[in-house]
Short mmCIF file of N, CA and C in Angstrom, two decimals:
data_model
loop_
_atom_site.label_atom_id
_atom_site.label_comp_id
_atom_site.label_asym_id
_atom_site.label_seq_id
_atom_site.Cartn_x
_atom_site.Cartn_y
_atom_site.Cartn_z
N UNK E 1 108.82 116.54 71.66
CA UNK E 1 108.32 115.21 71.98
C UNK E 1 109.50 114.31 72.33
N UNK E 2 109.32 113.53 73.41
CA UNK E 2 110.38 112.62 73.83
C UNK E 2 110.49 111.49 72.83
N UNK E 3 111.71 111.15 72.49
CA UNK E 3 111.97 110.00 71.63
C UNK E 3 112.72 108.96 72.42
N UNK E 4 112.46 107.70 72.11
CA UNK E 4 113.12 106.60 72.82
C UNK E 4 113.76 105.65 71.82
N UNK E 5 114.88 105.11 72.22
CA UNK E 5 115.60 104.14 71.40
C UNK E 5 115.92 102.93 72.27
N UNK E 6 115.42 101.77 71.84
CA UNK E 6 115.67 100.56 72.63
C UNK E 6 116.65 99.64 71.92
N UNK E 7 117.32 98.82 72.72
CA UNK E 7 118.34 97.92 72.18
C UNK E 7 118.61 96.79 73.18
N UNK E 8 119.39 95.81 72.72
CA UNK E 8 119.86 94.79 73.64
C UNK E 8 119.26 93.41 73.47
N UNK E 9 118.36 93.23 72.53
CA UNK E 9 117.77 91.92 72.35
C UNK E 9 118.76 90.92 71.78
N UNK E 10 118.33 89.69 71.66
CA UNK E 10 119.18 88.65 71.12
C UNK E 10 118.55 87.30 71.29
N UNK E 11 119.36 86.27 71.08
CA UNK E 11 118.89 84.89 71.20
C UNK E 11 119.64 84.20 72.31
N UNK E 12 118.90 83.53 73.18
CA UNK E 12 119.51 82.79 74.29
C UNK E 12 118.77 81.48 74.47
N UNK E 13 119.38 80.59 75.21
CA UNK E 13 118.71 79.36 75.59
C UNK E 13 117.90 79.58 76.85
N UNK E 14 116.94 78.73 77.06
CA UNK E 14 116.11 78.81 78.26
C UNK E 14 116.99 78.78 79.50
N UNK E 15 116.66 79.65 80.45
CA UNK E 15 117.45 79.78 81.66
C UNK E 15 118.50 80.87 81.58
N UNK E 16 118.71 81.40 80.38
CA UNK E 16 119.71 82.44 80.17
C UNK E 16 119.21 83.81 80.55
N UNK E 17 120.06 84.81 80.29
CA UNK E 17 119.75 86.19 80.66
C UNK E 17 120.05 87.14 79.51
N UNK E 18 119.32 88.23 79.49
CA UNK E 18 119.56 89.33 78.57
C UNK E 18 119.25 90.63 79.29
N UNK E 19 119.87 91.71 78.83
CA UNK E 19 119.54 93.02 79.36
C UNK E 19 119.19 93.95 78.22
N UNK E 20 118.01 94.54 78.32
CA UNK E 20 117.55 95.52 77.34
C UNK E 20 117.82 96.92 77.85
N UNK E 21 118.07 97.84 76.94
CA UNK E 21 118.29 99.24 77.30
C UNK E 21 117.33 100.13 76.53
N UNK E 22 116.97 101.22 77.15
CA UNK E 22 116.09 102.19 76.50
C UNK E 22 116.55 103.59 76.89
N UNK E 23 116.94 104.37 75.90
CA UNK E 23 117.41 105.73 76.14
C UNK E 23 116.34 106.72 75.69
N UNK E 24 116.04 107.68 76.55
CA UNK E 24 115.06 108.72 76.22
C UNK E 24 115.78 110.02 75.88
N UNK E 25 115.19 110.77 74.96
CA UNK E 25 115.86 111.99 74.48
C UNK E 25 115.68 113.16 75.42
N UNK E 26 114.73 113.11 76.34
CA UNK E 26 114.49 114.23 77.24
C UNK E 26 113.49 113.83 78.30
N UNK E 27 112.90 114.85 78.93
CA UNK E 27 111.93 114.57 79.99
C UNK E 27 110.74 115.50 79.82
N UNK E 28 109.56 114.95 79.99
CA UNK E 28 108.33 115.73 79.98
C UNK E 28 107.32 115.00 80.87
N UNK E 29 106.24 115.70 81.22
CA UNK E 29 105.23 115.05 82.06
C UNK E 29 104.74 113.77 81.40
N UNK E 30 104.63 113.84 80.08
CA UNK E 30 104.13 112.68 79.35
C UNK E 30 105.09 111.50 79.39
N UNK E 31 106.30 111.73 79.85
CA UNK E 31 107.30 110.65 79.91
C UNK E 31 107.81 110.45 81.33
N UNK E 32 106.91 110.71 82.32
CA UNK E 32 107.31 110.52 83.71
C UNK E 32 107.71 109.09 84.00
N UNK E 33 107.17 108.18 83.22
CA UNK E 33 107.45 106.77 83.43
C UNK E 33 107.98 106.14 82.16
N UNK E 34 108.82 105.14 82.32
CA UNK E 34 109.31 104.36 81.20
C UNK E 34 109.13 102.89 81.51
N UNK E 35 108.91 102.14 80.47
CA UNK E 35 108.70 100.72 80.70
C UNK E 35 108.82 99.94 79.42
N UNK E 36 108.36 98.70 79.48
CA UNK E 36 108.49 97.78 78.37
C UNK E 36 107.18 97.04 78.11
N UNK E 37 106.88 96.91 76.85
CA UNK E 37 105.84 96.02 76.38
C UNK E 37 106.52 94.92 75.57
N UNK E 38 105.79 93.85 75.35
CA UNK E 38 106.27 92.83 74.44
C UNK E 38 105.11 92.30 73.62
N UNK E 39 105.43 91.82 72.43
CA UNK E 39 104.41 91.27 71.56
C UNK E 39 104.96 90.06 70.84
N UNK E 40 104.32 88.93 71.08
CA UNK E 40 104.66 87.70 70.39
C UNK E 40 103.77 87.57 69.15
N UNK E 41 104.21 86.83 68.15
CA UNK E 41 103.41 86.66 66.94
C UNK E 41 102.01 86.14 67.25
N UNK E 42 101.00 86.83 66.72
CA UNK E 42 99.62 86.41 66.92
C UNK E 42 99.04 86.77 68.26
N UNK E 43 99.78 87.50 69.08
CA UNK E 43 99.29 87.86 70.40
C UNK E 43 99.21 89.37 70.55
N UNK E 44 98.45 89.80 71.55
CA UNK E 44 98.34 91.23 71.82
C UNK E 44 99.60 91.74 72.52
N UNK E 45 99.80 93.05 72.40
CA UNK E 45 100.93 93.66 73.07
C UNK E 45 100.68 93.64 74.57
N UNK E 46 101.68 93.20 75.33
CA UNK E 46 101.54 92.99 76.77
C UNK E 46 102.50 93.89 77.54
N UNK E 47 101.98 94.60 78.55
CA UNK E 47 102.84 95.39 79.40
C UNK E 47 103.66 94.48 80.30
N UNK E 48 104.96 94.76 80.40
CA UNK E 48 105.88 93.89 81.13
C UNK E 48 106.35 94.53 82.43
N UNK E 49 106.83 95.78 82.35
CA UNK E 49 107.38 96.43 83.54
C UNK E 49 107.38 97.94 83.33
N UNK E 50 107.43 98.66 84.45
CA UNK E 50 107.40 100.12 84.40
C UNK E 50 108.14 100.69 85.60
N UNK E 51 108.73 101.87 85.40
CA UNK E 51 109.43 102.53 86.49
C UNK E 51 109.20 104.03 86.39
N UNK E 52 109.06 104.69 87.54
CA UNK E 52 108.97 106.13 87.57
C UNK E 52 110.39 106.71 87.44
N UNK E 53 110.56 107.57 86.47
CA UNK E 53 111.87 108.17 86.24
C UNK E 53 112.26 109.04 87.42
N UNK E 54 113.44 108.82 87.96
CA UNK E 54 113.91 109.58 89.10
C UNK E 54 113.33 109.10 90.42
N UNK E 55 112.47 108.11 90.37
CA UNK E 55 111.85 107.59 91.59
C UNK E 55 112.20 106.14 91.81
N UNK E 56 111.46 105.51 92.69
CA UNK E 56 111.76 104.13 93.03
C UNK E 56 110.60 103.18 92.76
N UNK E 57 109.48 103.69 92.31
CA UNK E 57 108.34 102.81 92.09
C UNK E 57 108.53 101.96 90.85
N UNK E 58 108.35 100.65 91.00
CA UNK E 58 108.44 99.73 89.87
C UNK E 58 107.21 98.83 89.84
N UNK E 59 106.86 98.40 88.66
CA UNK E 59 105.67 97.58 88.46
C UNK E 59 106.02 96.48 87.46
N UNK E 60 105.43 95.30 87.71
CA UNK E 60 105.73 94.15 86.85
C UNK E 60 104.46 93.37 86.54
N UNK E 61 104.46 92.79 85.35
CA UNK E 61 103.42 91.82 85.04
C UNK E 61 103.67 90.55 85.85
N UNK E 62 102.61 89.86 86.21
CA UNK E 62 102.75 88.64 87.01
C UNK E 62 103.65 87.61 86.33
N UNK E 63 103.61 87.60 85.01
CA UNK E 63 104.35 86.59 84.26
C UNK E 63 105.86 86.76 84.35
N UNK E 64 106.33 87.94 84.80
CA UNK E 64 107.78 88.17 84.85
C UNK E 64 108.29 88.49 86.25
N UNK E 65 107.39 88.59 87.21
CA UNK E 65 107.81 88.91 88.58
C UNK E 65 108.81 87.89 89.09
N UNK E 66 109.86 88.39 89.73
CA UNK E 66 110.89 87.51 90.27
C UNK E 66 111.95 87.13 89.26
N UNK E 67 111.72 87.41 87.98
CA UNK E 67 112.70 87.06 86.95
C UNK E 67 113.25 88.31 86.24
N UNK E 68 112.41 89.32 86.06
CA UNK E 68 112.82 90.54 85.38
C UNK E 68 112.96 91.66 86.40
N UNK E 69 113.93 92.54 86.15
CA UNK E 69 114.13 93.71 87.00
C UNK E 69 114.32 94.94 86.14
N UNK E 70 113.52 95.96 86.41
CA UNK E 70 113.66 97.23 85.70
C UNK E 70 114.42 98.20 86.58
N UNK E 71 115.35 98.92 85.98
CA UNK E 71 116.16 99.88 86.73
C UNK E 71 116.47 101.07 85.82
N UNK E 72 117.15 102.07 86.38
CA UNK E 72 117.42 103.26 85.58
C UNK E 72 118.74 103.90 85.95
N UNK E 73 119.28 104.62 84.99
CA UNK E 73 120.45 105.48 85.20
C UNK E 73 119.98 106.88 84.85
N UNK E 74 119.66 107.68 85.86
CA UNK E 74 119.07 108.99 85.62
C UNK E 74 120.01 109.90 84.84
N UNK E 75 121.30 109.80 85.12
CA UNK E 75 122.26 110.66 84.43
C UNK E 75 122.26 110.41 82.93
N UNK E 76 121.93 109.18 82.54
CA UNK E 76 121.93 108.82 81.12
C UNK E 76 120.53 108.80 80.52
N UNK E 77 119.51 109.14 81.32
CA UNK E 77 118.13 109.05 80.83
C UNK E 77 117.86 107.67 80.22
N UNK E 78 118.36 106.67 80.87
CA UNK E 78 118.29 105.31 80.34
C UNK E 78 117.66 104.36 81.35
N UNK E 79 116.80 103.50 80.84
CA UNK E 79 116.15 102.48 81.64
C UNK E 79 116.60 101.11 81.13
N UNK E 80 116.75 100.18 82.04
CA UNK E 80 117.21 98.84 81.70
C UNK E 80 116.18 97.80 82.13
N UNK E 81 116.13 96.73 81.39
CA UNK E 81 115.31 95.58 81.79
C UNK E 81 116.22 94.37 81.83
N UNK E 82 116.56 93.94 83.03
CA UNK E 82 117.37 92.75 83.22
C UNK E 82 116.44 91.55 83.24
N UNK E 83 116.66 90.63 82.33
CA UNK E 83 115.78 89.47 82.20
C UNK E 83 116.58 88.21 82.51
N UNK E 84 116.21 87.56 83.60
CA UNK E 84 116.89 86.33 84.02
C UNK E 84 115.92 85.16 83.93
N UNK E 85 116.47 83.98 84.00
CA UNK E 85 115.66 82.75 83.95
C UNK E 85 114.68 82.79 82.79
N UNK E 86 115.17 83.17 81.65
CA UNK E 86 114.29 83.33 80.48
C UNK E 86 113.67 82.01 80.07
N UNK E 87 112.43 82.11 79.59
CA UNK E 87 111.66 80.95 79.14
C UNK E 87 111.30 81.12 77.68
N UNK E 88 111.03 80.02 76.98
CA UNK E 88 110.62 80.15 75.57
C UNK E 88 109.40 81.06 75.39
N UNK E 89 108.52 81.08 76.37
CA UNK E 89 107.34 81.94 76.26
C UNK E 89 107.66 83.42 76.42
N UNK E 90 108.89 83.76 76.77
CA UNK E 90 109.31 85.16 76.80
C UNK E 90 109.69 85.66 75.40
N UNK E 91 109.75 84.76 74.45
CA UNK E 91 110.09 85.15 73.08
C UNK E 91 109.07 86.14 72.53
N UNK E 92 109.56 87.29 72.10
CA UNK E 92 108.69 88.35 71.61
C UNK E 92 109.54 89.52 71.12
N UNK E 93 108.87 90.45 70.46
CA UNK E 93 109.49 91.75 70.20
C UNK E 93 109.21 92.61 71.42
N UNK E 94 110.26 93.20 71.97
CA UNK E 94 110.13 94.03 73.15
C UNK E 94 110.24 95.50 72.75
N UNK E 95 109.30 96.30 73.25
CA UNK E 95 109.23 97.71 72.90
C UNK E 95 109.35 98.56 74.15
N UNK E 96 110.25 99.52 74.12
CA UNK E 96 110.30 100.50 75.19
C UNK E 96 109.15 101.49 75.00
N UNK E 97 108.65 102.01 76.10
CA UNK E 97 107.52 102.93 76.04
C UNK E 97 107.66 103.98 77.12
N UNK E 98 107.08 105.16 76.85
CA UNK E 98 107.00 106.19 77.87
C UNK E 98 105.55 106.57 78.08
N UNK E 99 105.20 106.87 79.31
CA UNK E 99 103.84 107.28 79.66
C UNK E 99 103.88 108.19 80.87
N UNK E 100 102.72 108.77 81.17
CA UNK E 100 102.67 109.74 82.25
C UNK E 100 102.50 109.07 83.61
N UNK E 101 102.06 107.81 83.62
CA UNK E 101 101.86 107.11 84.89
C UNK E 101 102.03 105.62 84.70
N UNK E 102 102.67 104.98 85.68
CA UNK E 102 102.79 103.52 85.62
C UNK E 102 101.47 102.82 85.86
N UNK E 103 100.46 103.57 86.26
CA UNK E 103 99.12 102.97 86.37
C UNK E 103 98.65 102.48 85.01
N UNK E 104 99.26 103.02 83.96
CA UNK E 104 98.87 102.65 82.60
C UNK E 104 99.78 101.61 81.97
N UNK E 105 100.65 101.00 82.74
CA UNK E 105 101.74 100.25 82.10
C UNK E 105 101.27 99.01 81.35
N UNK E 106 100.04 98.61 81.54
CA UNK E 106 99.53 97.47 80.77
C UNK E 106 98.66 97.91 79.60
N UNK E 107 98.50 99.21 79.39
CA UNK E 107 97.59 99.72 78.36
C UNK E 107 98.36 100.38 77.22
N UNK E 108 98.49 99.71 76.08
CA UNK E 108 99.23 100.31 74.96
C UNK E 108 98.65 101.64 74.49
N UNK E 109 97.36 101.85 74.70
CA UNK E 109 96.72 103.09 74.24
C UNK E 109 97.19 104.30 75.03
N UNK E 110 97.79 104.08 76.19
CA UNK E 110 98.26 105.19 77.03
C UNK E 110 99.72 105.55 76.79
N UNK E 111 100.36 104.84 75.90
CA UNK E 111 101.78 105.09 75.62
C UNK E 111 101.93 106.36 74.80
N UNK E 112 102.88 107.21 75.18
CA UNK E 112 103.09 108.48 74.50
C UNK E 112 104.21 108.43 73.47
N UNK E 113 105.08 107.47 73.60
CA UNK E 113 106.14 107.28 72.59
C UNK E 113 106.64 105.86 72.70
N UNK E 114 106.98 105.29 71.53
CA UNK E 114 107.45 103.91 71.46
C UNK E 114 108.88 103.86 70.93
N UNK E 115 109.64 102.88 71.43
CA UNK E 115 110.89 102.55 70.78
C UNK E 115 110.61 101.73 69.52
N UNK E 116 111.66 101.46 68.77
CA UNK E 116 111.48 100.75 67.51
C UNK E 116 111.33 99.25 67.71
N UNK E 117 111.66 98.76 68.89
CA UNK E 117 111.52 97.34 69.21
C UNK E 117 112.83 96.60 69.06
N UNK E 118 112.99 95.60 69.91
CA UNK E 118 114.17 94.74 69.85
C UNK E 118 113.71 93.30 70.11
N UNK E 119 114.20 92.38 69.28
CA UNK E 119 113.72 91.01 69.33
C UNK E 119 114.44 90.20 70.41
N UNK E 120 113.66 89.47 71.18
CA UNK E 120 114.20 88.51 72.16
C UNK E 120 113.69 87.13 71.77
N UNK E 121 114.61 86.20 71.59
CA UNK E 121 114.25 84.83 71.23
C UNK E 121 114.89 83.88 72.24
N UNK E 122 114.04 83.05 72.85
CA UNK E 122 114.51 82.09 73.85
C UNK E 122 114.21 80.69 73.33
N UNK E 123 115.24 79.89 73.19
CA UNK E 123 115.07 78.54 72.67
C UNK E 123 115.10 77.54 73.82
N UNK E 124 114.37 76.45 73.61
CA UNK E 124 114.27 75.44 74.68
C UNK E 124 115.39 74.42 74.56
#
């Protein structure tokens, strides 16, 4: 089973940037895609972005389009989420996830493995 480890969260002021990293332990059909969810206190887990491993297809939630960029380093089995122009409403725990298709990137029930989560806090 593929395991993922995410990192890179922190605290920034509004308008700042952070980059999250997610390393996967291997590759399987169930982990063809990697992406990020986030969950703020009292809210449901929300799909943020997804990328096909080894490919170029990327997907984003409307709330982050134009501000967040997902990318990958295939040699390192690592995916990154560059977050720019951060807003206080981006404050949440961010979780790396793997799934078989980015068509599922907004559905937590389709995730095959989760990272442990990394906190992002944006102050106004």
